[in-house]
Amino acid sequence: MYRYFLQPQLNVLNNSLIGYEMLIRQRVADHWVLPREFETIPIDVQADLIRQTAQKLRLKVASVSYNVNQTQFVNPTIAKTIVAAQRAIYPITLVLEVTEELTDATISDEQVIDQVHYFDEQGIQLSLDDIGTGINTYEHIEPILSYASEIKFAMQNFREAGREDEIPEALKFWKKISQQYRLRLILEGVENAEEDELANQLEIPLRQGWYYGKPHLVAL
């Protein structure tokens, strides 16, 4: 059995809830765990869970975010299912977070841009997740930045790679990029008061992380 856990996304300037990221979990032996292989989860199962979960949030938030890799993002069958889910949860906006995950398929910038246009017509937004790590380096995503609505900086990715010292300068760089391309910048993985203060100093208001709220299961 699969369910989505929700983690809040906040604007700390006005202390408002702007949305939730939906994180899928699998029930195994009375525990909720990360699925071993996300791509093996049927897309219709995920779409149905998106509909059920988002409908519980009507009039509470403006958007919900959902993770896909580049291969899933351009897959036409998956796209049709996602569009159907967006129509079912309207007026909530569905934001597709394209992760830094490297896949076997080679996806061109043109494929991504064409799919952005398709999703944009359906009211679905593109978020470039995990910027600065994996394949989501500036050099790799620069051609599609103009077509995105949002970028997300994952502090936990830098910590796991032993790159904590790079975080302040990397954040300054990506904040500049977000301003240049007029993108929302969400800082995720904020876990303590020190990291919260760093975000304050760099004037990054949109945040997500255990410091503000752990992922929680929503009763369906």
CSV table of N, CA and C in Angstrom, one decimal, residues 50-153:
chain,number,residue,atom,x,y,z
A,50,ILE,N,-2.7,11.3,-5.7
A,50,ILE,CA,-2.6,12.7,-5.8
A,50,ILE,C,-4.0,13.3,-5.7
A,51,ARG,N,-4.9,12.8,-6.4
A,51,ARG,CA,-6.3,13.3,-6.4
A,51,ARG,C,-6.9,13.2,-5.0
A,52,GLN,N,-6.8,12.1,-4.4
A,52,GLN,CA,-7.4,11.9,-3.0
A,52,GLN,C,-6.7,12.8,-2.0
A,53,THR,N,-5.4,12.9,-2.1
A,53,THR,CA,-4.7,13.7,-1.1
A,53,THR,C,-5.0,15.2,-1.3
A,54,ALA,N,-4.9,15.7,-2.5
A,54,ALA,CA,-5.1,17.1,-2.8
A,54,ALA,C,-6.5,17.5,-2.5
A,55,GLN,N,-7.5,16.7,-2.8
A,55,GLN,CA,-8.8,17.0,-2.5
A,55,GLN,C,-9.1,17.3,-1.0
A,56,LYS,N,-8.3,16.7,-0.2
A,56,LYS,CA,-8.3,17.0,1.3
A,56,LYS,C,-7.8,18.4,1.6
A,57,LEU,N,-7.1,19.0,0.7
A,57,LEU,CA,-6.4,20.3,0.9
A,57,LEU,C,-7.1,21.4,0.2
A,58,ARG,N,-8.2,21.2,-0.4
A,58,ARG,CA,-8.9,22.2,-1.1
A,58,ARG,C,-9.1,23.5,-0.2
A,59,LEU,N,-8.8,24.6,-0.7
A,59,LEU,CA,-9.0,25.9,-0.1
A,59,LEU,C,-8.0,26.1,1.1
A,60,LYS,N,-7.1,25.1,1.3
A,60,LYS,CA,-6.1,25.3,2.4
A,60,LYS,C,-4.8,25.7,1.8
A,61,VAL,N,-4.4,25.3,0.6
A,61,VAL,CA,-3.1,25.7,0.0
A,61,VAL,C,-3.3,25.9,-1.5
A,62,ALA,N,-2.4,26.7,-2.0
A,62,ALA,CA,-2.5,27.0,-3.5
A,62,ALA,C,-1.9,26.0,-4.4
A,63,SER,N,-0.9,25.2,-3.8
A,63,SER,CA,-0.2,24.2,-4.7
A,63,SER,C,0.2,23.0,-3.9
A,64,VAL,N,0.4,21.9,-4.7
A,64,VAL,CA,1.1,20.7,-4.2
A,64,VAL,C,2.2,20.3,-5.2
A,65,SER,N,3.3,19.8,-4.6
A,65,SER,CA,4.4,19.4,-5.5
A,65,SER,C,4.6,17.9,-5.5
A,66,TYR,N,5.0,17.4,-6.6
A,66,TYR,CA,5.1,16.0,-6.9
A,66,TYR,C,6.4,15.7,-7.7
A,67,ASN,N,7.2,14.7,-7.3
A,67,ASN,CA,8.5,14.4,-7.9
A,67,ASN,C,8.4,13.5,-9.1
A,68,VAL,N,9.2,13.9,-10.1
A,68,VAL,CA,9.4,13.0,-11.3
A,68,VAL,C,10.8,13.2,-11.7
A,69,ASN,N,11.3,12.2,-12.4
A,69,ASN,CA,12.6,12.3,-13.0
A,69,ASN,C,12.4,12.8,-14.5
A,70,GLN,N,13.5,13.1,-15.2
A,70,GLN,CA,13.3,13.7,-16.5
A,70,GLN,C,12.6,12.7,-17.5
A,71,THR,N,12.9,11.4,-17.4
A,71,THR,CA,12.3,10.4,-18.2
A,71,THR,C,10.8,10.4,-18.0
A,72,GLN,N,10.4,10.4,-16.8
A,72,GLN,CA,8.9,10.5,-16.4
A,72,GLN,C,8.3,11.8,-16.9
A,73,PHE,N,9.0,12.9,-16.8
A,73,PHE,CA,8.5,14.2,-17.2
A,73,PHE,C,8.1,14.2,-18.6
A,74,VAL,N,8.8,13.6,-19.5
A,74,VAL,CA,8.5,13.7,-20.9
A,74,VAL,C,7.7,12.5,-21.5
A,75,ASN,N,7.4,11.6,-20.6
A,75,ASN,CA,6.6,10.4,-21.0
A,75,ASN,C,5.2,10.8,-21.3
A,76,PRO,N,4.7,10.6,-22.5
A,76,PRO,CA,3.3,11.0,-22.9
A,76,PRO,C,2.2,10.4,-22.1
A,77,THR,N,2.4,9.1,-21.8
A,77,THR,CA,1.4,8.4,-21.0
A,77,THR,C,1.3,8.9,-19.6
A,78,ILE,N,2.4,9.1,-19.0
A,78,ILE,CA,2.5,9.7,-17.6
A,78,ILE,C,1.9,11.1,-17.6
A,79,ALA,N,2.2,11.9,-18.7
A,79,ALA,CA,1.8,13.2,-18.8
A,79,ALA,C,0.2,13.3,-18.8
A,80,LYS,N,-0.4,12.4,-19.6
A,80,LYS,CA,-1.9,12.5,-19.7
A,80,LYS,C,-2.5,12.1,-18.3
A,81,THR,N,-1.9,11.2,-17.6
A,81,THR,CA,-2.4,10.9,-16.3
A,81,THR,C,-2.2,12.0,-15.3
A,82,ILE,N,-1.1,12.7,-15.4
A,82,ILE,CA,-0.8,13.9,-14.5
A,82,ILE,C,-1.8,15.0,-14.8
A,83,VAL,N,-2.1,15.2,-16.1
A,83,VAL,CA,-3.0,16.3,-16.5
A,83,VAL,C,-4.4,16.0,-15.9
A,84,ALA,N,-4.8,14.7,-16.0
A,84,ALA,CA,-6.1,14.3,-15.5
A,84,ALA,C,-6.2,14.6,-14.0
A,85,ALA,N,-5.1,14.3,-13.3
A,85,ALA,CA,-5.0,14.6,-11.8
A,85,ALA,C,-5.1,16.1,-11.6
A,86,GLN,N,-4.4,16.9,-12.4
A,86,GLN,CA,-4.5,18.4,-12.2
A,86,GLN,C,-6.0,18.8,-12.4
A,87,ARG,N,-6.7,18.3,-13.3
A,87,ARG,CA,-8.1,18.7,-13.5
A,87,ARG,C,-8.9,18.4,-12.4
A,88,ALA,N,-8.6,17.2,-11.8
A,88,ALA,CA,-9.4,16.7,-10.6
A,88,ALA,C,-9.2,17.5,-9.4
A,89,ILE,N,-8.0,18.1,-9.2
A,89,ILE,CA,-7.7,18.8,-8.0
A,89,ILE,C,-7.8,20.4,-8.1
A,90,TYR,N,-8.2,20.8,-9.3
A,90,TYR,CA,-8.4,22.3,-9.5
A,90,TYR,C,-9.3,22.8,-8.4
A,91,PRO,N,-9.0,24.0,-7.8
A,91,PRO,CA,-8.1,25.1,-8.2
A,91,PRO,C,-6.6,25.0,-7.7
A,92,ILE,N,-6.3,23.9,-7.0
A,92,ILE,CA,-4.9,23.7,-6.5
A,92,ILE,C,-4.0,23.5,-7.8
A,93,THR,N,-2.9,24.1,-7.7
A,93,THR,CA,-1.9,24.0,-8.8
A,93,THR,C,-1.0,22.8,-8.5
A,94,LEU,N,-0.7,22.0,-9.5
A,94,LEU,CA,0.2,20.9,-9.4
A,94,LEU,C,1.6,21.3,-9.9
A,95,VAL,N,2.6,21.2,-9.1
A,95,VAL,CA,3.9,21.6,-9.5
A,95,VAL,C,4.8,20.3,-9.6
A,96,LEU,N,5.3,20.1,-10.8
A,96,LEU,CA,6.2,18.9,-11.0
A,96,LEU,C,7.6,19.2,-10.7
A,97,GLU,N,8.2,18.6,-9.7
A,97,GLU,CA,9.6,18.8,-9.3
A,97,GLU,C,10.4,17.8,-10.1
A,98,VAL,N,11.2,18.2,-11.1
A,98,VAL,CA,12.1,17.3,-11.8
A,98,VAL,C,13.4,17.2,-11.1
A,99,THR,N,13.7,16.0,-10.6
A,99,THR,CA,14.8,15.7,-9.7
A,99,THR,C,16.1,15.7,-10.5
A,100,GLU,N,17.2,15.6,-9.7
A,100,GLU,CA,18.5,15.5,-10.2
A,100,GLU,C,18.9,14.1,-10.6
A,101,GLU,N,18.0,13.1,-10.5
A,101,GLU,CA,18.3,11.7,-10.7
A,101,GLU,C,18.7,11.5,-12.2
A,102,LEU,N,19.8,10.7,-12.3
A,102,LEU,CA,20.3,10.3,-13.6
A,102,LEU,C,19.6,9.1,-14.1
A,103,THR,N,19.0,9.1,-15.3
A,103,THR,CA,18.3,8.0,-15.8
A,103,THR,C,19.0,7.4,-17.0
A,104,ASP,N,18.6,6.2,-17.5
A,104,ASP,CA,19.2,5.6,-18.6
A,104,ASP,C,19.0,6.3,-19.9
A,105,ALA,N,17.8,6.9,-20.0
A,105,ALA,CA,17.4,7.6,-21.3
A,105,ALA,C,18.1,8.9,-21.4
A,106,THR,N,18.4,9.3,-22.6
A,106,THR,CA,19.0,10.6,-22.9
A,106,THR,C,17.8,11.6,-23.3
A,107,ILE,N,17.6,12.6,-22.5
A,107,ILE,CA,16.5,13.5,-22.7
A,107,ILE,C,17.1,14.9,-23.2
A,108,SER,N,16.6,15.4,-24.3
A,108,SER,CA,17.1,16.6,-24.9
A,108,SER,C,16.4,17.8,-24.2
A,109,ASP,N,17.0,19.0,-24.3
A,109,ASP,CA,16.4,20.2,-23.8
A,109,ASP,C,15.1,20.5,-24.5
A,110,GLU,N,15.1,20.2,-25.8
A,110,GLU,CA,13.9,20.4,-26.6
A,110,GLU,C,12.7,19.6,-26.2
A,111,GLN,N,13.0,18.3,-25.8
A,111,GLN,CA,11.9,17.5,-25.3
A,111,GLN,C,11.3,18.1,-24.0
A,112,VAL,N,12.2,18.5,-23.1
A,112,VAL,CA,11.8,19.1,-21.8
A,112,VAL,C,11.0,20.4,-22.1
A,113,ILE,N,11.5,21.2,-23.0
A,113,ILE,CA,10.8,22.5,-23.2
A,113,ILE,C,9.4,22.3,-23.9
A,114,ASP,N,9.4,21.3,-24.8
A,114,ASP,CA,8.1,21.0,-25.4
A,114,ASP,C,7.1,20.5,-24.4
A,115,GLN,N,7.6,19.7,-23.5
A,115,GLN,CA,6.7,19.2,-22.4
A,115,GLN,C,6.2,20.3,-21.4
A,116,VAL,N,7.1,21.2,-21.2
A,116,VAL,CA,6.8,22.4,-20.3
A,116,VAL,C,5.6,23.1,-20.9
A,117,HIS,N,5.7,23.4,-22.2
A,117,HIS,CA,4.6,24.1,-22.9
A,117,HIS,C,3.3,23.4,-22.8
A,118,TYR,N,3.4,22.0,-23.0
A,118,TYR,CA,2.2,21.2,-22.9
A,118,TYR,C,1.6,21.3,-21.5
A,119,PHE,N,2.4,21.1,-20.4
A,119,PHE,CA,1.9,21.2,-19.1
A,119,PHE,C,1.4,22.6,-18.7
A,120,ASP,N,2.1,23.6,-19.2
A,120,ASP,CA,1.8,25.0,-18.9
A,120,ASP,C,0.3,25.3,-19.4
A,121,GLU,N,0.0,24.7,-20.6
A,121,GLU,CA,-1.4,24.9,-21.1
A,121,GLU,C,-2.4,24.3,-20.2
A,122,GLN,N,-2.0,23.3,-19.4
A,122,GLN,CA,-2.9,22.6,-18.5
A,122,GLN,C,-2.8,23.2,-17.1
A,123,GLY,N,-2.1,24.2,-16.9
A,123,GLY,CA,-2.0,24.9,-15.5
A,123,GLY,C,-1.0,24.2,-14.6
A,124,ILE,N,-0.1,23.3,-15.1
A,124,ILE,CA,0.9,22.6,-14.3
A,124,ILE,C,2.2,23.3,-14.5
A,125,GLN,N,2.9,23.5,-13.4
A,125,GLN,CA,4.2,24.2,-13.4
A,125,GLN,C,5.4,23.3,-13.2
A,126,LEU,N,6.5,23.8,-13.7
A,126,LEU,CA,7.8,23.0,-13.7
A,126,LEU,C,8.7,23.6,-12.5
A,127,SER,N,9.2,22.7,-11.7
A,127,SER,CA,10.1,23.1,-10.6
A,127,SER,C,11.4,22.2,-10.9
A,128,LEU,N,12.5,22.9,-10.9
A,128,LEU,CA,13.8,22.2,-11.0
A,128,LEU,C,14.3,21.9,-9.6
A,129,ASP,N,14.3,20.6,-9.3
A,129,ASP,CA,14.6,20.2,-7.9
A,129,ASP,C,16.1,19.9,-7.7
A,130,ASP,N,16.6,20.0,-6.5
A,130,ASP,CA,18.0,19.6,-6.2
A,130,ASP,C,19.0,20.3,-7.0
A,131,ILE,N,18.8,21.6,-7.3
A,131,ILE,CA,19.8,22.4,-8.1
A,131,ILE,C,21.2,22.4,-7.5
A,132,GLY,N,22.2,22.3,-8.3
A,132,GLY,CA,23.5,22.3,-7.9
A,132,GLY,C,24.1,20.9,-7.6
A,133,THR,N,23.2,19.9,-7.7
A,133,THR,CA,23.6,18.5,-7.4
A,133,THR,C,23.1,17.6,-8.5
A,134,GLY,N,23.8,16.4,-8.6
A,134,GLY,CA,23.4,15.4,-9.6
A,134,GLY,C,23.5,16.1,-11.0
A,135,ILE,N,22.5,15.8,-11.9
A,135,ILE,CA,22.5,16.4,-13.2
A,135,ILE,C,21.9,17.8,-13.3
A,136,ASN,N,21.4,18.3,-12.2
A,136,ASN,CA,20.8,19.6,-12.2
A,136,ASN,C,21.8,20.7,-11.8
A,137,THR,N,22.9,20.7,-12.5
A,137,THR,CA,23.9,21.7,-12.4
A,137,THR,C,23.5,22.9,-13.2
A,138,TYR,N,24.1,24.1,-13.0
A,138,TYR,CA,23.7,25.3,-13.8
A,138,TYR,C,23.9,25.0,-15.3
A,139,GLU,N,25.0,24.4,-15.6
A,139,GLU,CA,25.4,24.2,-17.0
A,139,GLU,C,24.3,23.3,-17.7
A,140,HIS,N,23.8,22.4,-17.0
A,140,HIS,CA,22.9,21.4,-17.5
A,140,HIS,C,21.5,22.0,-17.7
A,141,ILE,N,21.0,22.8,-16.7
A,141,ILE,CA,19.6,23.3,-16.7
A,141,ILE,C,19.5,24.7,-17.2
A,142,GLU,N,20.6,25.4,-17.5
A,142,GLU,CA,20.5,26.7,-18.0
A,142,GLU,C,19.6,26.9,-19.2
A,143,PRO,N,19.6,26.0,-20.2
A,143,PRO,CA,18.7,26.2,-21.4
A,143,PRO,C,17.2,26.1,-21.0
A,144,ILE,N,16.9,25.5,-19.9
A,144,ILE,CA,15.4,25.4,-19.6
A,144,ILE,C,15.0,26.3,-18.4
A,145,LEU,N,15.9,27.1,-17.9
A,145,LEU,CA,15.6,27.9,-16.7
A,145,LEU,C,14.4,28.9,-17.1
A,146,SER,N,14.5,29.4,-18.3
A,146,SER,CA,13.5,30.4,-18.7
A,146,SER,C,12.1,29.8,-18.8
A,147,TYR,N,12.0,28.5,-18.8
A,147,TYR,CA,10.7,27.9,-18.9
A,147,TYR,C,10.1,27.3,-17.6
A,148,ALA,N,10.9,27.4,-16.6
A,148,ALA,CA,10.5,26.9,-15.2
A,148,ALA,C,9.8,28.0,-14.4
A,149,SER,N,9.1,27.6,-13.4
A,149,SER,CA,8.5,28.5,-12.5
A,149,SER,C,9.2,28.6,-11.1
A,150,GLU,N,10.0,27.5,-10.9
A,150,GLU,CA,10.6,27.4,-9.5
A,150,GLU,C,11.9,26.6,-9.6
A,151,ILE,N,12.8,26.9,-8.7
A,151,ILE,CA,14.0,26.1,-8.4
A,151,ILE,C,14.0,25.8,-6.9
A,152,LYS,N,14.6,24.6,-6.6
A,152,LYS,CA,14.7,24.2,-5.2
A,152,LYS,C,16.1,23.8,-4.9
A,153,PHE,N,16.6,24.4,-3.8
A,153,PHE,CA,17.9,24.1,-3.3
A,153,PHE,C,17.8,23.1,-2.1
